[in-house]
mmCIF file of C-alpha atoms and ligand atoms in Angstrom:
data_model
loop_
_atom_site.group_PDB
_atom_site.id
_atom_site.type_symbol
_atom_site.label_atom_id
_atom_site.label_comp_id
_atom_site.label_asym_id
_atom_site.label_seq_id
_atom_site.Cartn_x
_atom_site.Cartn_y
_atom_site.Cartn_z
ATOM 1 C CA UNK A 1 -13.095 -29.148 -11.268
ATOM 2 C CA UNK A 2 -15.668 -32.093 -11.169
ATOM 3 C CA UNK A 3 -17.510 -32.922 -14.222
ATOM 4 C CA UNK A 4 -21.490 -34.501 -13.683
ATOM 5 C CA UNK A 5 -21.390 -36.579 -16.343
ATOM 6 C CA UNK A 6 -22.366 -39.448 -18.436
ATOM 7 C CA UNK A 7 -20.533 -41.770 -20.113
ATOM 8 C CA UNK A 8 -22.418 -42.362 -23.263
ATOM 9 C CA UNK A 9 -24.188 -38.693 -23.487
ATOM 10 C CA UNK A 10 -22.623 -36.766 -26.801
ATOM 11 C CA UNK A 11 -23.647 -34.020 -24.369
ATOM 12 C CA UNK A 12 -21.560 -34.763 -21.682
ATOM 13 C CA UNK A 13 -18.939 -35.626 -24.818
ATOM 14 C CA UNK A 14 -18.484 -32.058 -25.345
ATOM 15 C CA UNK A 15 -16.541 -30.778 -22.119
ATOM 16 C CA UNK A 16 -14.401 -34.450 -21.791
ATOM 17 C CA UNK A 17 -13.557 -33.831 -25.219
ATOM 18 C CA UNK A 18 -12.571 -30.155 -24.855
ATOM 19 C CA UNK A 19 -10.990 -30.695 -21.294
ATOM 20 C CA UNK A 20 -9.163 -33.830 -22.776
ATOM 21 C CA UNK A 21 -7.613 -31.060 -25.519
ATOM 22 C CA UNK A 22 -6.376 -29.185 -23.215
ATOM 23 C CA UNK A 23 -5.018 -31.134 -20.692
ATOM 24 C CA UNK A 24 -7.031 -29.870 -17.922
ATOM 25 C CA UNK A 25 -7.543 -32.536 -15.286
ATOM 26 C CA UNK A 26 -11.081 -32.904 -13.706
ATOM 27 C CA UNK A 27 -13.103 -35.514 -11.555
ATOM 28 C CA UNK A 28 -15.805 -37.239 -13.438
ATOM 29 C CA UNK A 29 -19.107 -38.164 -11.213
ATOM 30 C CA UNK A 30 -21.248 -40.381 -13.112
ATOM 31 C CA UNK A 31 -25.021 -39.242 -12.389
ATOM 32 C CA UNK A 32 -26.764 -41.180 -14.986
ATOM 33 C CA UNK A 33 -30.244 -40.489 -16.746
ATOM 34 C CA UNK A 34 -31.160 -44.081 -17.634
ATOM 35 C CA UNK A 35 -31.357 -45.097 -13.935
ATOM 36 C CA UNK A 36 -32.957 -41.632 -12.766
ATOM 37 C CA UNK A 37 -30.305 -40.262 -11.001
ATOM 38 C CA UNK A 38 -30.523 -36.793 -12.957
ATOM 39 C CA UNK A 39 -33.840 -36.443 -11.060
ATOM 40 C CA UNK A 40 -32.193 -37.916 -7.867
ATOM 41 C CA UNK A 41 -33.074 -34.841 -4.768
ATOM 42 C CA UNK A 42 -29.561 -34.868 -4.182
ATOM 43 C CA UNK A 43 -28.759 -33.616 -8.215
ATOM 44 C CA UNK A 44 -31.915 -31.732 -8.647
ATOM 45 C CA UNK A 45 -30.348 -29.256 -5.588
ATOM 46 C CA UNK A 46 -27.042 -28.695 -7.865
ATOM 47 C CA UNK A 47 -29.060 -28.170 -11.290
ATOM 48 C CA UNK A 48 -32.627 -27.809 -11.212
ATOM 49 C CA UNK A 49 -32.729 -28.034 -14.503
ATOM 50 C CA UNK A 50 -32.168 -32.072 -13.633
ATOM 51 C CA UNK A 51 -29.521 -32.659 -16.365
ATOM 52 C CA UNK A 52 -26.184 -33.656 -17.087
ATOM 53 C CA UNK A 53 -23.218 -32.408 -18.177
ATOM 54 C CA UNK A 54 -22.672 -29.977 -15.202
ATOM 55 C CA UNK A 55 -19.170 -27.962 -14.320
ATOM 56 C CA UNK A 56 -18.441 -27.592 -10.987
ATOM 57 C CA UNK A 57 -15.287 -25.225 -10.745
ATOM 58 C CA UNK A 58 -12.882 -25.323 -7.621
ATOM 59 C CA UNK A 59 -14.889 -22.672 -5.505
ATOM 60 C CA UNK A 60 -18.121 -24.517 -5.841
ATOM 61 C CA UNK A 61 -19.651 -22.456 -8.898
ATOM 62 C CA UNK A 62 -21.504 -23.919 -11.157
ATOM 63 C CA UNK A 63 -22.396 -23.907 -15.357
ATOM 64 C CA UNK A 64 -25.085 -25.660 -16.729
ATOM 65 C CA UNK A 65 -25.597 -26.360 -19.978
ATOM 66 C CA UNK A 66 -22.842 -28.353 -22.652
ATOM 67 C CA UNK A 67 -22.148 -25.480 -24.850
ATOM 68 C CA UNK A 68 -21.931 -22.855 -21.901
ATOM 69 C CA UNK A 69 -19.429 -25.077 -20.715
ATOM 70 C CA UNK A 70 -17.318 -25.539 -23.806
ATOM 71 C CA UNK A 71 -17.345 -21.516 -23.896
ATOM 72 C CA UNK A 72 -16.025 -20.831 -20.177
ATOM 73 C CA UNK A 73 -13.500 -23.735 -21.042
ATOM 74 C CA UNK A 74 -12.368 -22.191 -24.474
ATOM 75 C CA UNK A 75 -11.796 -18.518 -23.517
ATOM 76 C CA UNK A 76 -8.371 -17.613 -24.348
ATOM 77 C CA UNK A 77 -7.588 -21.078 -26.242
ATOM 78 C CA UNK A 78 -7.237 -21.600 -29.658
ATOM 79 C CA UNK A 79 -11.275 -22.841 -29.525
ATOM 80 C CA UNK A 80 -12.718 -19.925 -29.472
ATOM 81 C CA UNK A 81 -11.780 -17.511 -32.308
ATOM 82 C CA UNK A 82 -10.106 -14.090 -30.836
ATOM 83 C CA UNK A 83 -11.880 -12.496 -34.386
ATOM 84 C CA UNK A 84 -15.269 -11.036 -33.641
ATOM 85 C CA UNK A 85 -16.864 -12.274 -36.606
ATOM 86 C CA UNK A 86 -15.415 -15.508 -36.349
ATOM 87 C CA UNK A 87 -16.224 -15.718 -32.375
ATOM 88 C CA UNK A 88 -20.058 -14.851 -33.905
ATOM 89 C CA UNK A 89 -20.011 -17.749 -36.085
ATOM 90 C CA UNK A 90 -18.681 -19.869 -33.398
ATOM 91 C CA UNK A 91 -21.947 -19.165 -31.524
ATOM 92 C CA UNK A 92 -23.802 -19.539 -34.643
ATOM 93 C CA UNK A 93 -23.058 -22.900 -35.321
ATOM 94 C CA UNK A 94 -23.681 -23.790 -31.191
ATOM 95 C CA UNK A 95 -27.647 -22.374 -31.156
ATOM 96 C CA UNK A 96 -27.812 -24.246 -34.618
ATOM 97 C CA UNK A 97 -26.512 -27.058 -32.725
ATOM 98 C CA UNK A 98 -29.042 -26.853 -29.822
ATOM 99 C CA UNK A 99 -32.064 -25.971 -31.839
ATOM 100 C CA UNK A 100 -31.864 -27.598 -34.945
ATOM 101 C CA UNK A 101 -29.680 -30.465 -34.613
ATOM 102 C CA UNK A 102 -29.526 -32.006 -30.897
ATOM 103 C CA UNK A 103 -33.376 -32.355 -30.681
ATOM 104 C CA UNK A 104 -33.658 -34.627 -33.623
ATOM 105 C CA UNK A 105 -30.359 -36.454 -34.259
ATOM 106 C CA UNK A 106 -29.593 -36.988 -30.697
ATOM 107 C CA UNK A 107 -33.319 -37.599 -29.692
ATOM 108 C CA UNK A 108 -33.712 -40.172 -32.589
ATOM 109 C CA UNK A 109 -30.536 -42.174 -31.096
ATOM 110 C CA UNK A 110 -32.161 -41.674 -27.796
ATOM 111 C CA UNK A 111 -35.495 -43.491 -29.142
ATOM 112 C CA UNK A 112 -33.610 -46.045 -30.789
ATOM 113 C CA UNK A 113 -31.317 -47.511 -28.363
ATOM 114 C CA UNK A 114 -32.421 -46.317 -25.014
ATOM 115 C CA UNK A 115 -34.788 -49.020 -23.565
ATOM 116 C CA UNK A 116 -36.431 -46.353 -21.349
ATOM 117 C CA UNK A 117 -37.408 -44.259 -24.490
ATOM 118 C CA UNK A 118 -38.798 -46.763 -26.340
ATOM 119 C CA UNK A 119 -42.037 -45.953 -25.281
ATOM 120 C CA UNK A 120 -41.622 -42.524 -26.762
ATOM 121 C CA UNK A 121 -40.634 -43.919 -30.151
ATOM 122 C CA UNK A 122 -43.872 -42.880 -32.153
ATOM 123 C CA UNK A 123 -43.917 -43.556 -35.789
ATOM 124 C CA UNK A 124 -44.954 -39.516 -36.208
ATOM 125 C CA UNK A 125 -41.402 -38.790 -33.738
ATOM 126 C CA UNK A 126 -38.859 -41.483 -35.600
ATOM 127 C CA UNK A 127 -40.502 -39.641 -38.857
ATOM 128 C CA UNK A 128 -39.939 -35.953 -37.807
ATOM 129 C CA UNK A 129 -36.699 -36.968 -36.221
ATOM 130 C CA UNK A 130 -35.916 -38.166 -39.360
ATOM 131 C CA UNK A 131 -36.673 -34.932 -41.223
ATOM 132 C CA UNK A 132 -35.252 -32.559 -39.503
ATOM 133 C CA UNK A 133 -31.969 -34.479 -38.264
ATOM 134 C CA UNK A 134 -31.363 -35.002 -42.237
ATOM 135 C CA UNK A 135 -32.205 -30.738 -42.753
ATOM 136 C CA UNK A 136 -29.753 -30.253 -40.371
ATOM 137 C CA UNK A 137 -26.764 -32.717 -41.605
ATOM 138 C CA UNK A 138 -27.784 -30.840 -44.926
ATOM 139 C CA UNK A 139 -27.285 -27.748 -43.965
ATOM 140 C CA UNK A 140 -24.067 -28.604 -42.230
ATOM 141 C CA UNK A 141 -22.854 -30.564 -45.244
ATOM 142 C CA UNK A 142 -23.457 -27.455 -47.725
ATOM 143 C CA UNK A 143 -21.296 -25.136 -45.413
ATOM 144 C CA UNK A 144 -18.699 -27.778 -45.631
ATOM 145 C CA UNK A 145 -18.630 -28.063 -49.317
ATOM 146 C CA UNK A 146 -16.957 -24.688 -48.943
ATOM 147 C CA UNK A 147 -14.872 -24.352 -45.340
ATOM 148 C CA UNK A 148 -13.111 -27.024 -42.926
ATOM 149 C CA UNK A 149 -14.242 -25.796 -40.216
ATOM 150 C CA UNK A 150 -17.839 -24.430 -39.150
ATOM 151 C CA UNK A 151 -16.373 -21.221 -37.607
ATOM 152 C CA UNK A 152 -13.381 -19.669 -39.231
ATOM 153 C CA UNK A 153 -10.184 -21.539 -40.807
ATOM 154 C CA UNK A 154 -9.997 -23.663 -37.977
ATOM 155 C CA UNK A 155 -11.259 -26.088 -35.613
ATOM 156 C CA UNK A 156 -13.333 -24.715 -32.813
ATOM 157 C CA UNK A 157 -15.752 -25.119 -29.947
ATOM 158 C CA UNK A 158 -18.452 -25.468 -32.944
ATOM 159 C CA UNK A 159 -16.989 -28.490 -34.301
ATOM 160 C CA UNK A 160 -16.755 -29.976 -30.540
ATOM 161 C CA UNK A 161 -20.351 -29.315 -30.300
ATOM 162 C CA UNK A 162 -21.647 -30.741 -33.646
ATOM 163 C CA UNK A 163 -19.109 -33.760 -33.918
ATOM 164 C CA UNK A 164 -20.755 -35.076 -30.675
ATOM 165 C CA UNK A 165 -23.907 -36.688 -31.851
ATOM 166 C CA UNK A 166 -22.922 -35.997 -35.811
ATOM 167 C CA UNK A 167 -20.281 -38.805 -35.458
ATOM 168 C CA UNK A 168 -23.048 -41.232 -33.855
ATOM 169 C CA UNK A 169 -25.627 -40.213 -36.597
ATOM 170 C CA UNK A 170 -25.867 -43.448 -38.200
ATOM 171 C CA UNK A 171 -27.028 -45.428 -34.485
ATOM 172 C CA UNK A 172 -29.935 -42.665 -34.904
ATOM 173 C CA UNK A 173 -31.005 -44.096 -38.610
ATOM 174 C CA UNK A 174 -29.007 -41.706 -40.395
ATOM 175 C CA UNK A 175 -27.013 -42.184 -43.439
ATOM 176 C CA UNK A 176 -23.795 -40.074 -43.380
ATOM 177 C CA UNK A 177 -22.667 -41.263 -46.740
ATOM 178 C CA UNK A 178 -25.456 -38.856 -48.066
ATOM 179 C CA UNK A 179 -23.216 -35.848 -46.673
ATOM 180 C CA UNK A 180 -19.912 -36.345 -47.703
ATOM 181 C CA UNK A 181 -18.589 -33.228 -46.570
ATOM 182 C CA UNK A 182 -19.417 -34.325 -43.216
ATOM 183 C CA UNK A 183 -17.696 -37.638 -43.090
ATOM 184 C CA UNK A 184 -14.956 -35.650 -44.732
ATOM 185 C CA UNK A 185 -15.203 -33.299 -41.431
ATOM 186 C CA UNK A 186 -15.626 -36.025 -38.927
ATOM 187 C CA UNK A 187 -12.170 -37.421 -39.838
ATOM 188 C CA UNK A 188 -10.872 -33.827 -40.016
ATOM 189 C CA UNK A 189 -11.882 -33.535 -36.094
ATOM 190 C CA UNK A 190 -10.683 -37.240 -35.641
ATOM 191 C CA UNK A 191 -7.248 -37.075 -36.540
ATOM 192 C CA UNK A 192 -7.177 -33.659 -35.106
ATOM 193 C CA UNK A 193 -4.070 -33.848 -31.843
ATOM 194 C CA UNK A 194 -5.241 -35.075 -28.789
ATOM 195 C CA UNK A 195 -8.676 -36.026 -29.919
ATOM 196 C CA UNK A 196 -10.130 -38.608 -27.351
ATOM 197 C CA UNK A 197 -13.371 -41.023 -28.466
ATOM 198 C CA UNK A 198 -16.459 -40.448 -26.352
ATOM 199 C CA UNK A 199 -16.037 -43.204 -23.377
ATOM 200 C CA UNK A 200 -12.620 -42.084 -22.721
ATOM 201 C CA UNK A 201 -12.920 -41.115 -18.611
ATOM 202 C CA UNK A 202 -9.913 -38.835 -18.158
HETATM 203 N N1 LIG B 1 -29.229 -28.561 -23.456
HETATM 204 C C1 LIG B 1 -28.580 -29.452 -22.539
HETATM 205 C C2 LIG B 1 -29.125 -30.847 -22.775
HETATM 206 C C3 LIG B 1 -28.520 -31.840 -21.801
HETATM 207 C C4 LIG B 1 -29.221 -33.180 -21.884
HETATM 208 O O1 LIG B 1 -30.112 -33.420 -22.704
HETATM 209 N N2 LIG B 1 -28.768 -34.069 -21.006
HETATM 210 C C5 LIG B 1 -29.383 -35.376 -20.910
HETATM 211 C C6 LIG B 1 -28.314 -36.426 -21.141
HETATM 212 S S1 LIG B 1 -27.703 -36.294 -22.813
HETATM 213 C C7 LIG B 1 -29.939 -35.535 -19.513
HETATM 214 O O2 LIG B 1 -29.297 -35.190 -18.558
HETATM 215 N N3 LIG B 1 -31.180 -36.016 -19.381
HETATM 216 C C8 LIG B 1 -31.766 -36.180 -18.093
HETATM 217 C C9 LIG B 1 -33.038 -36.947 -18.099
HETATM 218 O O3 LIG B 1 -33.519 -37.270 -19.197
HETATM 219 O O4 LIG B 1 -33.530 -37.235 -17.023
HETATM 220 C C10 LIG B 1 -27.064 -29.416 -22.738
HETATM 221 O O5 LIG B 1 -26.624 -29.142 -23.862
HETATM 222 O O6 LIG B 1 -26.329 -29.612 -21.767
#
């Protein structure tokens, strides 16, 4: 399989890291948005939606989208819960992470530290970045109070997708020592076997 990809997007994070789990090998093209490539002709043809990470299986199919990804890569592995309700939460926890947590605590990071954001980084955008990134570590902190892992007993495609940009946080102006379960979490998925850090390449 080849993997579009780049190396310091906690989107792109989320398949390497999965993949990395489960020893599946891959190729890893680096098609990077700081330097336009994304919106290269070239790209645009394989995913119109011009972004990166991208799947390309071994007969030329493609998936689009991070979490779409770690869910064709997780059927059948212990990442995906076999129980219904668990599988549900599973899924849960990924449209929280795409709706309610990605746009603000990766975006934030994104204005921070990406020179060709800067221009985007509005007082009124750091301060509902802010907001709503620290809603969303709340929320995630108050279901950890209670459970390990976000879907079910154990560790799962939901704690791939939220430990991406959660264990960056602080590069976005967030404090994780506020959410305690969290940082209690993040070393739970840390020390958790053949966990990789995000600019491992395979
Ligand atoms: N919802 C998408 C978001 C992917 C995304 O935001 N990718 C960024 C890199 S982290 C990108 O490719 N941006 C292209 C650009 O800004 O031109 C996913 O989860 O895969």
């Amino acid at each position: 399989m080849i993997l579009y990809d780049m190396i310091d997007s906690g989107n792109c994070y989320k398949p390497r890291l999965l993949m990395a789990k489960l020893g599946i090998p891959f190729t890893r093209i680096e098609v990077s948005s700081h330097t336009g490539e994304t919106r290269k002709a070239d790209y645009v043809a394989k995913n119109p939606n011009a972004m990166v990470p991208l799947l390309e299986l071994d007969d030329g199919r493609r998936i689009a989208e991070s979490n779409a990804i770690l869910l064709y890569l997780a059927e059948g592995t212990r990442f995906l819960p076999a129980d219904r309700y668990e599988r549900a939460l599973a899924y849960q926890w990924l449209f929280f992470e795409q709706y309610s947590h990605e746009p603000y605590i990766a975006v934030r990071k994104a204005l921070l530290t990406f020179p060709e954001s800067a221009k985007d980084a509005t007082p009124e955008r750091l301060a509902l970045t802010l907001e709503r990134g620290k809603k969303a570590l709340g929320v995630m902190n108050k279901h950890l109070e209670q459970n390990a892992f976000f879907a079910g007993a154990s560790y799962s495609v939901a704690d791939i997708a939220l430990f991406a940009y959660t264990h960056t946080a602080e590069m976005g102006g967030f404090q994780l020592d506020a959410h305690p379960a969290v940082v209690e979490w993040l070393k739970r998925v840390e020390t958790d076997k053949r966990h990789v850090p995000i600019k491992w390449v395979g």
